[in-house]
Amino acid sequence: MSLHDKYKLTKIINARGTFTPIGVSRSSKAICESVSSALSEFFIIDELQVLASDKISQLTGAEAGCVTHCGSASITLSIAATMTSISAEKIALLPDASTMKNDVIIPTGHVINYGHSILQDIRLTGANPILIGKERNGMLEEFEKAFSNGNVTCLLLVSSRLIKDKELDLKKVISLAKKYDIPTIIDAAGQDFRCKELLETGADLVLNSPNKYMLTPTAGMVYGKKSLVDAVYANEKGIGRSMKATKEGIIGVLAGIEERVNLDLNKWSEEQKEKVSYFVSTINKINGLEAISIPDATNLPFSRACVSINENEINMNSCDLAKLLKKDSPQIWTIDKECGDNKLVFELIPLRLDEVDIIIQRLKNIVH
Ligand SMILES: *Cc1c(COP(=O)(O)O)cnc(C)c1O
């Protein structure tokens, strides 16, 4: 009997992407088996973290890495690390950061919300977020002025399709931060496919949520400069106690990295492309709907399907359609907020073909 039947839980087809409130991703069989074996065993967590560091370095090319509880925890702990280094005394003081450099520079367009604002993950450490630039472009001169105020602990950047400030040149602003000896952290939670490229920007730490596209259980992955990674882990003995990596999380990340290292990316991308093409061409046979394949805005190696609604032919908008897709069982969840007027976006990566067909059938039934 499935868990959904046993506990009478809502069944979902997730075309919403790696969305935390509905369980993020589907682990592969190999990852499930590793995690399942971990749960009934004891381990020395420090030893697991040393192993994780080696594996993360192998994947990313970074000097060192460690596992945290999740993406959000990685942000808080990385900022704490820039304030405390590995000083036990400073670590014990947080979130009172009044005796440390505690300004965190973040471009206004990078102030994203993933259920809560990233600013709260900064403030949890006791640090003080300083927003640079208006809605879109923070000018380099504005960053330079902020960097020179003498109280800056780090520069926080975000790499995600959610950011508004798409034009900011990460490499340029990072090299400017280096001039002032200010470490840079990139929150790239969903972008583990781009780990090498993001490290090459010169960032001192890059953060991923391997539970997104690496299909692990809930976990965060931090990598980059060894002294800072050590300080991230050291903060588990401070404010990070509630953000600690679990044994199953670390073992899951090890299994996820093994799978990623062995992944035939071209073949995988081709499979994703075929699934999207099939969906798009089938949807285009439905009167009143028009589908296209749209590449990921941050160059992740896959596309999503964007479905537009012709309001002259169908008497509803995308909000109505999104609601109707959640009305029957299984509920169908879509990306309904990022795509502007009368469009719904479908991410098909975790879905089996029978689930893709259920979505198509549901759309046909609703529209006719
Ligand atoms: C998902 C996400 C987070 C939060 O990660 P969790 O692992 O869910 O805590 C933070 N930043 C970005 C850009 C994200 O996409």
mmCIF file of C-alpha atoms in Angstrom, residues 136-330:
data_model
loop_
_atom_site.group_PDB
_atom_site.id
_atom_site.type_symbol
_atom_site.label_atom_id
_atom_site.label_comp_id
_atom_site.label_asym_id
_atom_site.label_seq_id
_atom_site.Cartn_x
_atom_site.Cartn_y
_atom_site.Cartn_z
ATOM 1 C CA ARG A 136 17.396 46.292 -11.571
ATOM 2 C CA ASN A 137 20.940 47.447 -12.012
ATOM 3 C CA GLY A 138 23.280 48.034 -9.143
ATOM 4 C CA MET A 139 26.081 50.063 -10.723
ATOM 5 C CA LEU A 140 29.635 48.941 -10.033
ATOM 6 C CA GLU A 141 30.367 52.366 -8.539
ATOM 7 C CA GLU A 142 27.601 51.826 -5.996
ATOM 8 C CA PHE A 143 29.129 48.479 -5.001
ATOM 9 C CA GLU A 144 32.567 50.071 -4.707
ATOM 10 C CA LYS A 145 31.212 52.773 -2.421
ATOM 11 C CA ALA A 146 29.552 50.133 -0.198
ATOM 12 C CA PHE A 147 32.658 47.884 -0.141
ATOM 13 C CA SER A 148 34.828 50.717 1.119
ATOM 14 C CA ASN A 149 32.774 51.445 4.265
ATOM 15 C CA GLY A 150 35.014 49.190 6.408
ATOM 16 C CA ASN A 151 32.242 47.122 8.009
ATOM 17 C CA VAL A 152 31.482 44.643 5.193
ATOM 18 C CA THR A 153 31.753 40.929 5.991
ATOM 19 C CA CYS A 154 30.723 39.551 2.580
ATOM 20 C CA LEU A 155 29.026 40.045 -0.768
ATOM 21 C CA LEU A 156 26.022 37.769 -1.329
ATOM 22 C CA LEU A 157 24.910 37.061 -4.906
ATOM 23 C CA VAL A 158 22.157 34.801 -6.191
ATOM 24 C CA SER A 159 22.136 32.748 -9.366
ATOM 25 C CA SER A 160 18.575 31.674 -10.066
ATOM 26 C CA ARG A 161 15.807 32.231 -12.572
ATOM 27 C CA LEU A 162 14.031 34.104 -9.758
ATOM 28 C CA ILE A 163 16.410 37.092 -9.748
ATOM 29 C CA LYS A 164 15.378 40.387 -11.307
ATOM 30 C CA ASP A 165 18.835 41.844 -11.812
ATOM 31 C CA LYS A 166 19.817 39.693 -14.806
ATOM 32 C CA GLU A 167 22.310 42.181 -16.205
ATOM 33 C CA LEU A 168 24.719 42.321 -13.279
ATOM 34 C CA ASP A 169 28.110 40.934 -14.335
ATOM 35 C CA LEU A 170 28.953 38.508 -11.514
ATOM 36 C CA LYS A 171 32.636 38.259 -12.457
ATOM 37 C CA LYS A 172 33.090 42.018 -12.422
ATOM 38 C CA VAL A 173 31.433 42.604 -9.076
ATOM 39 C CA ILE A 174 33.316 39.644 -7.549
ATOM 40 C CA SER A 175 36.686 40.916 -8.717
ATOM 41 C CA LEU A 176 35.820 44.321 -7.291
ATOM 42 C CA ALA A 177 34.990 42.665 -3.934
ATOM 43 C CA LYS A 178 38.374 40.899 -4.039
ATOM 44 C CA LYS A 179 40.103 44.278 -4.302
ATOM 45 C CA TYR A 180 38.634 45.086 -0.895
ATOM 46 C CA ASP A 181 39.349 41.583 0.503
ATOM 47 C CA ILE A 182 35.622 40.910 0.831
ATOM 48 C CA PRO A 183 34.578 37.262 0.395
ATOM 49 C CA THR A 184 31.777 36.477 -2.069
ATOM 50 C CA ILE A 185 29.063 33.859 -1.659
ATOM 51 C CA ILE A 186 26.801 32.755 -4.526
ATOM 52 C CA ASP A 187 23.474 31.200 -3.584
ATOM 53 C CA ALA A 188 22.949 28.904 -6.559
ATOM 54 C CA ALA A 189 20.562 26.535 -4.837
ATOM 55 C CA GLY A 190 19.017 24.930 -7.920
ATOM 56 C CA GLN A 191 22.111 25.175 -10.107
ATOM 57 C CA ASP A 192 24.253 22.164 -9.287
ATOM 58 C CA PHE A 193 24.546 21.519 -13.048
ATOM 59 C CA ARG A 194 26.615 24.734 -13.213
ATOM 60 C CA CYS A 195 28.884 24.253 -10.183
ATOM 61 C CA LYS A 196 32.203 24.576 -12.048
ATOM 62 C CA GLU A 197 31.083 27.571 -14.055
ATOM 63 C CA LEU A 198 29.887 29.365 -10.913
ATOM 64 C CA LEU A 199 33.151 28.699 -9.058
ATOM 65 C CA GLU A 200 34.990 30.115 -12.054
ATOM 66 C CA THR A 201 33.382 33.493 -11.385
ATOM 67 C CA GLY A 202 35.917 33.715 -8.537
ATOM 68 C CA ALA A 203 33.324 33.338 -5.754
ATOM 69 C CA ASP A 204 34.741 32.104 -2.445
ATOM 70 C CA LEU A 205 31.722 29.926 -1.664
ATOM 71 C CA VAL A 206 29.004 28.475 -3.900
ATOM 72 C CA LEU A 207 25.847 26.981 -2.386
ATOM 73 C CA ASN A 208 23.549 24.343 -3.900
ATOM 74 C CA SER A 209 20.473 22.470 -2.723
ATOM 75 C CA PRO A 210 21.326 18.940 -3.910
ATOM 76 C CA ASN A 211 17.767 17.921 -3.050
ATOM 77 C CA LYS A 212 16.708 19.830 -6.158
ATOM 78 C CA TYR A 213 18.277 18.444 -9.367
ATOM 79 C CA MET A 214 20.692 16.000 -7.685
ATOM 80 C CA LEU A 215 17.656 14.189 -6.215
ATOM 81 C CA THR A 216 19.034 13.747 -2.688
ATOM 82 C CA PRO A 217 17.060 13.967 0.552
ATOM 83 C CA THR A 218 16.894 17.461 2.088
ATOM 84 C CA ALA A 219 20.451 18.800 2.246
ATOM 85 C CA GLY A 220 22.587 21.802 1.403
ATOM 86 C CA MET A 221 25.983 21.701 -0.274
ATOM 87 C CA VAL A 222 28.611 24.410 0.335
ATOM 88 C CA TYR A 223 31.942 24.480 -1.506
ATOM 89 C CA GLY A 224 34.859 26.727 -2.297
ATOM 90 C CA LYS A 225 37.710 28.116 -0.215
ATOM 91 C CA LYS A 226 38.780 25.637 2.477
ATOM 92 C CA SER A 227 39.139 28.158 5.313
ATOM 93 C CA LEU A 228 35.552 29.319 4.772
ATOM 94 C CA VAL A 229 34.136 25.805 4.349
ATOM 95 C CA ASP A 230 35.808 24.873 7.670
ATOM 96 C CA ALA A 231 34.185 27.930 9.243
ATOM 97 C CA VAL A 232 30.763 26.933 7.845
ATOM 98 C CA TYR A 233 31.051 23.507 9.459
ATOM 99 C CA ALA A 234 32.435 24.986 12.695
ATOM 100 C CA ASN A 235 29.266 27.069 13.002
ATOM 101 C CA GLU A 236 27.265 23.843 13.481
ATOM 102 C CA LYS A 237 28.544 24.170 17.052
ATOM 103 C CA GLY A 238 26.873 27.575 17.249
ATOM 104 C CA ILE A 239 23.762 28.953 15.583
ATOM 105 C CA GLY A 240 24.019 26.074 13.103
ATOM 106 C CA ARG A 241 22.925 23.426 15.579
ATOM 107 C CA SER A 242 19.418 23.623 14.144
ATOM 108 C CA MET A 243 20.816 23.593 10.598
ATOM 109 C CA LYS A 244 23.009 20.513 10.886
ATOM 110 C CA ALA A 245 23.455 17.921 8.219
ATOM 111 C CA THR A 246 21.876 14.564 9.024
ATOM 112 C CA LYS A 247 23.594 11.225 8.404
ATOM 113 C CA GLU A 248 20.970 10.388 5.783
ATOM 114 C CA GLY A 249 21.478 13.800 4.198
ATOM 115 C CA ILE A 250 25.246 13.346 3.886
ATOM 116 C CA ILE A 251 24.962 9.767 2.628
ATOM 117 C CA GLY A 252 22.292 10.951 0.180
ATOM 118 C CA VAL A 253 24.613 13.678 -1.112
ATOM 119 C CA LEU A 254 27.421 11.132 -1.575
ATOM 120 C CA ALA A 255 25.076 8.934 -3.620
ATOM 121 C CA GLY A 256 23.777 11.946 -5.550
ATOM 122 C CA ILE A 257 27.297 13.020 -6.471
ATOM 123 C CA GLU A 258 28.185 9.490 -7.589
ATOM 124 C CA GLU A 259 25.166 9.521 -9.884
ATOM 125 C CA ARG A 260 25.936 12.980 -11.205
ATOM 126 C CA VAL A 261 29.582 12.118 -11.932
ATOM 127 C CA ASN A 262 28.433 9.074 -13.908
ATOM 128 C CA LEU A 263 25.568 10.843 -15.669
ATOM 129 C CA ASP A 264 25.630 10.919 -19.463
ATOM 130 C CA LEU A 265 24.506 14.543 -19.626
ATOM 131 C CA ASN A 266 23.924 14.587 -23.399
ATOM 132 C CA LYS A 267 21.707 11.539 -23.210
ATOM 133 C CA TRP A 268 19.827 12.940 -20.210
ATOM 134 C CA SER A 269 19.289 16.303 -21.922
ATOM 135 C CA GLU A 270 18.095 14.529 -25.061
ATOM 136 C CA GLU A 271 15.534 12.546 -23.028
ATOM 137 C CA GLN A 272 14.271 15.752 -21.407
ATOM 138 C CA LYS A 273 14.040 17.410 -24.804
ATOM 139 C CA GLU A 274 12.014 14.536 -26.257
ATOM 140 C CA LYS A 275 9.588 14.619 -23.336
ATOM 141 C CA VAL A 276 9.041 18.378 -23.733
ATOM 142 C CA SER A 277 8.653 18.044 -27.546
ATOM 143 C CA TYR A 278 6.042 15.323 -27.147
ATOM 144 C CA PHE A 279 4.117 17.432 -24.618
ATOM 145 C CA VAL A 280 4.341 20.599 -26.730
ATOM 146 C CA SER A 281 3.257 18.963 -29.988
ATOM 147 C CA THR A 282 0.340 17.153 -28.324
ATOM 148 C CA ILE A 283 -0.868 20.294 -26.527
ATOM 149 C CA ASN A 284 -0.745 22.208 -29.829
ATOM 150 C CA LYS A 285 -3.474 19.906 -31.163
ATOM 151 C CA ILE A 286 -5.856 21.222 -28.470
ATOM 152 C CA ASN A 287 -7.930 24.215 -29.660
ATOM 153 C CA GLY A 288 -7.363 27.300 -27.538
ATOM 154 C CA LEU A 289 -3.979 26.247 -26.162
ATOM 155 C CA GLU A 290 -0.587 26.951 -27.648
ATOM 156 C CA ALA A 291 2.619 25.437 -26.316
ATOM 157 C CA ILE A 292 6.281 26.178 -26.903
ATOM 158 C CA SER A 293 9.489 24.842 -25.400
ATOM 159 C CA ILE A 294 11.414 27.488 -23.448
ATOM 160 C CA PRO A 295 15.058 27.067 -22.450
ATOM 161 C CA ASP A 296 15.996 27.633 -18.798
ATOM 162 C CA ALA A 297 16.775 31.317 -18.243
ATOM 163 C CA THR A 298 20.047 30.497 -16.471
ATOM 164 C CA ASN A 299 21.325 27.947 -19.015
ATOM 165 C CA LEU A 300 20.529 24.803 -17.069
ATOM 166 C CA PRO A 301 20.628 21.897 -19.539
ATOM 167 C CA PHE A 302 16.874 21.501 -20.019
ATOM 168 C CA SER A 303 13.746 23.270 -21.224
ATOM 169 C CA ARG A 304 10.257 23.665 -19.858
ATOM 170 C CA ALA A 305 6.936 23.770 -21.715
ATOM 171 C CA CYS A 306 5.107 27.097 -21.728
ATOM 172 C CA VAL A 307 1.380 26.881 -22.484
ATOM 173 C CA SER A 308 -0.502 30.042 -23.551
ATOM 174 C CA ILE A 309 -4.238 30.315 -23.295
ATOM 175 C CA ASN A 310 -6.247 31.955 -26.069
ATOM 176 C CA GLU A 311 -8.912 33.807 -24.118
ATOM 177 C CA ASN A 312 -11.053 34.334 -27.259
ATOM 178 C CA GLU A 313 -11.444 30.594 -27.641
ATOM 179 C CA ILE A 314 -11.494 29.531 -23.997
ATOM 180 C CA ASN A 315 -13.335 31.479 -21.394
ATOM 181 C CA MET A 316 -10.679 31.364 -18.664
ATOM 182 C CA ASN A 317 -7.261 32.719 -17.771
ATOM 183 C CA SER A 318 -4.133 30.958 -16.544
ATOM 184 C CA CYS A 319 -5.095 31.374 -12.869
ATOM 185 C CA ASP A 320 -8.422 29.635 -13.528
ATOM 186 C CA LEU A 321 -6.675 26.879 -15.422
ATOM 187 C CA ALA A 322 -4.069 26.391 -12.679
ATOM 188 C CA LYS A 323 -6.878 26.078 -10.116
ATOM 189 C CA LEU A 324 -8.805 23.563 -12.234
ATOM 190 C CA LEU A 325 -5.670 21.447 -12.656
ATOM 191 C CA LYS A 326 -5.558 21.105 -8.871
ATOM 192 C CA LYS A 327 -9.238 20.228 -8.542
ATOM 193 C CA ASP A 328 -9.153 16.527 -9.322
ATOM 194 C CA SER A 329 -6.923 13.741 -8.068
ATOM 195 C CA PRO A 330 -4.021 13.634 -8.666
#
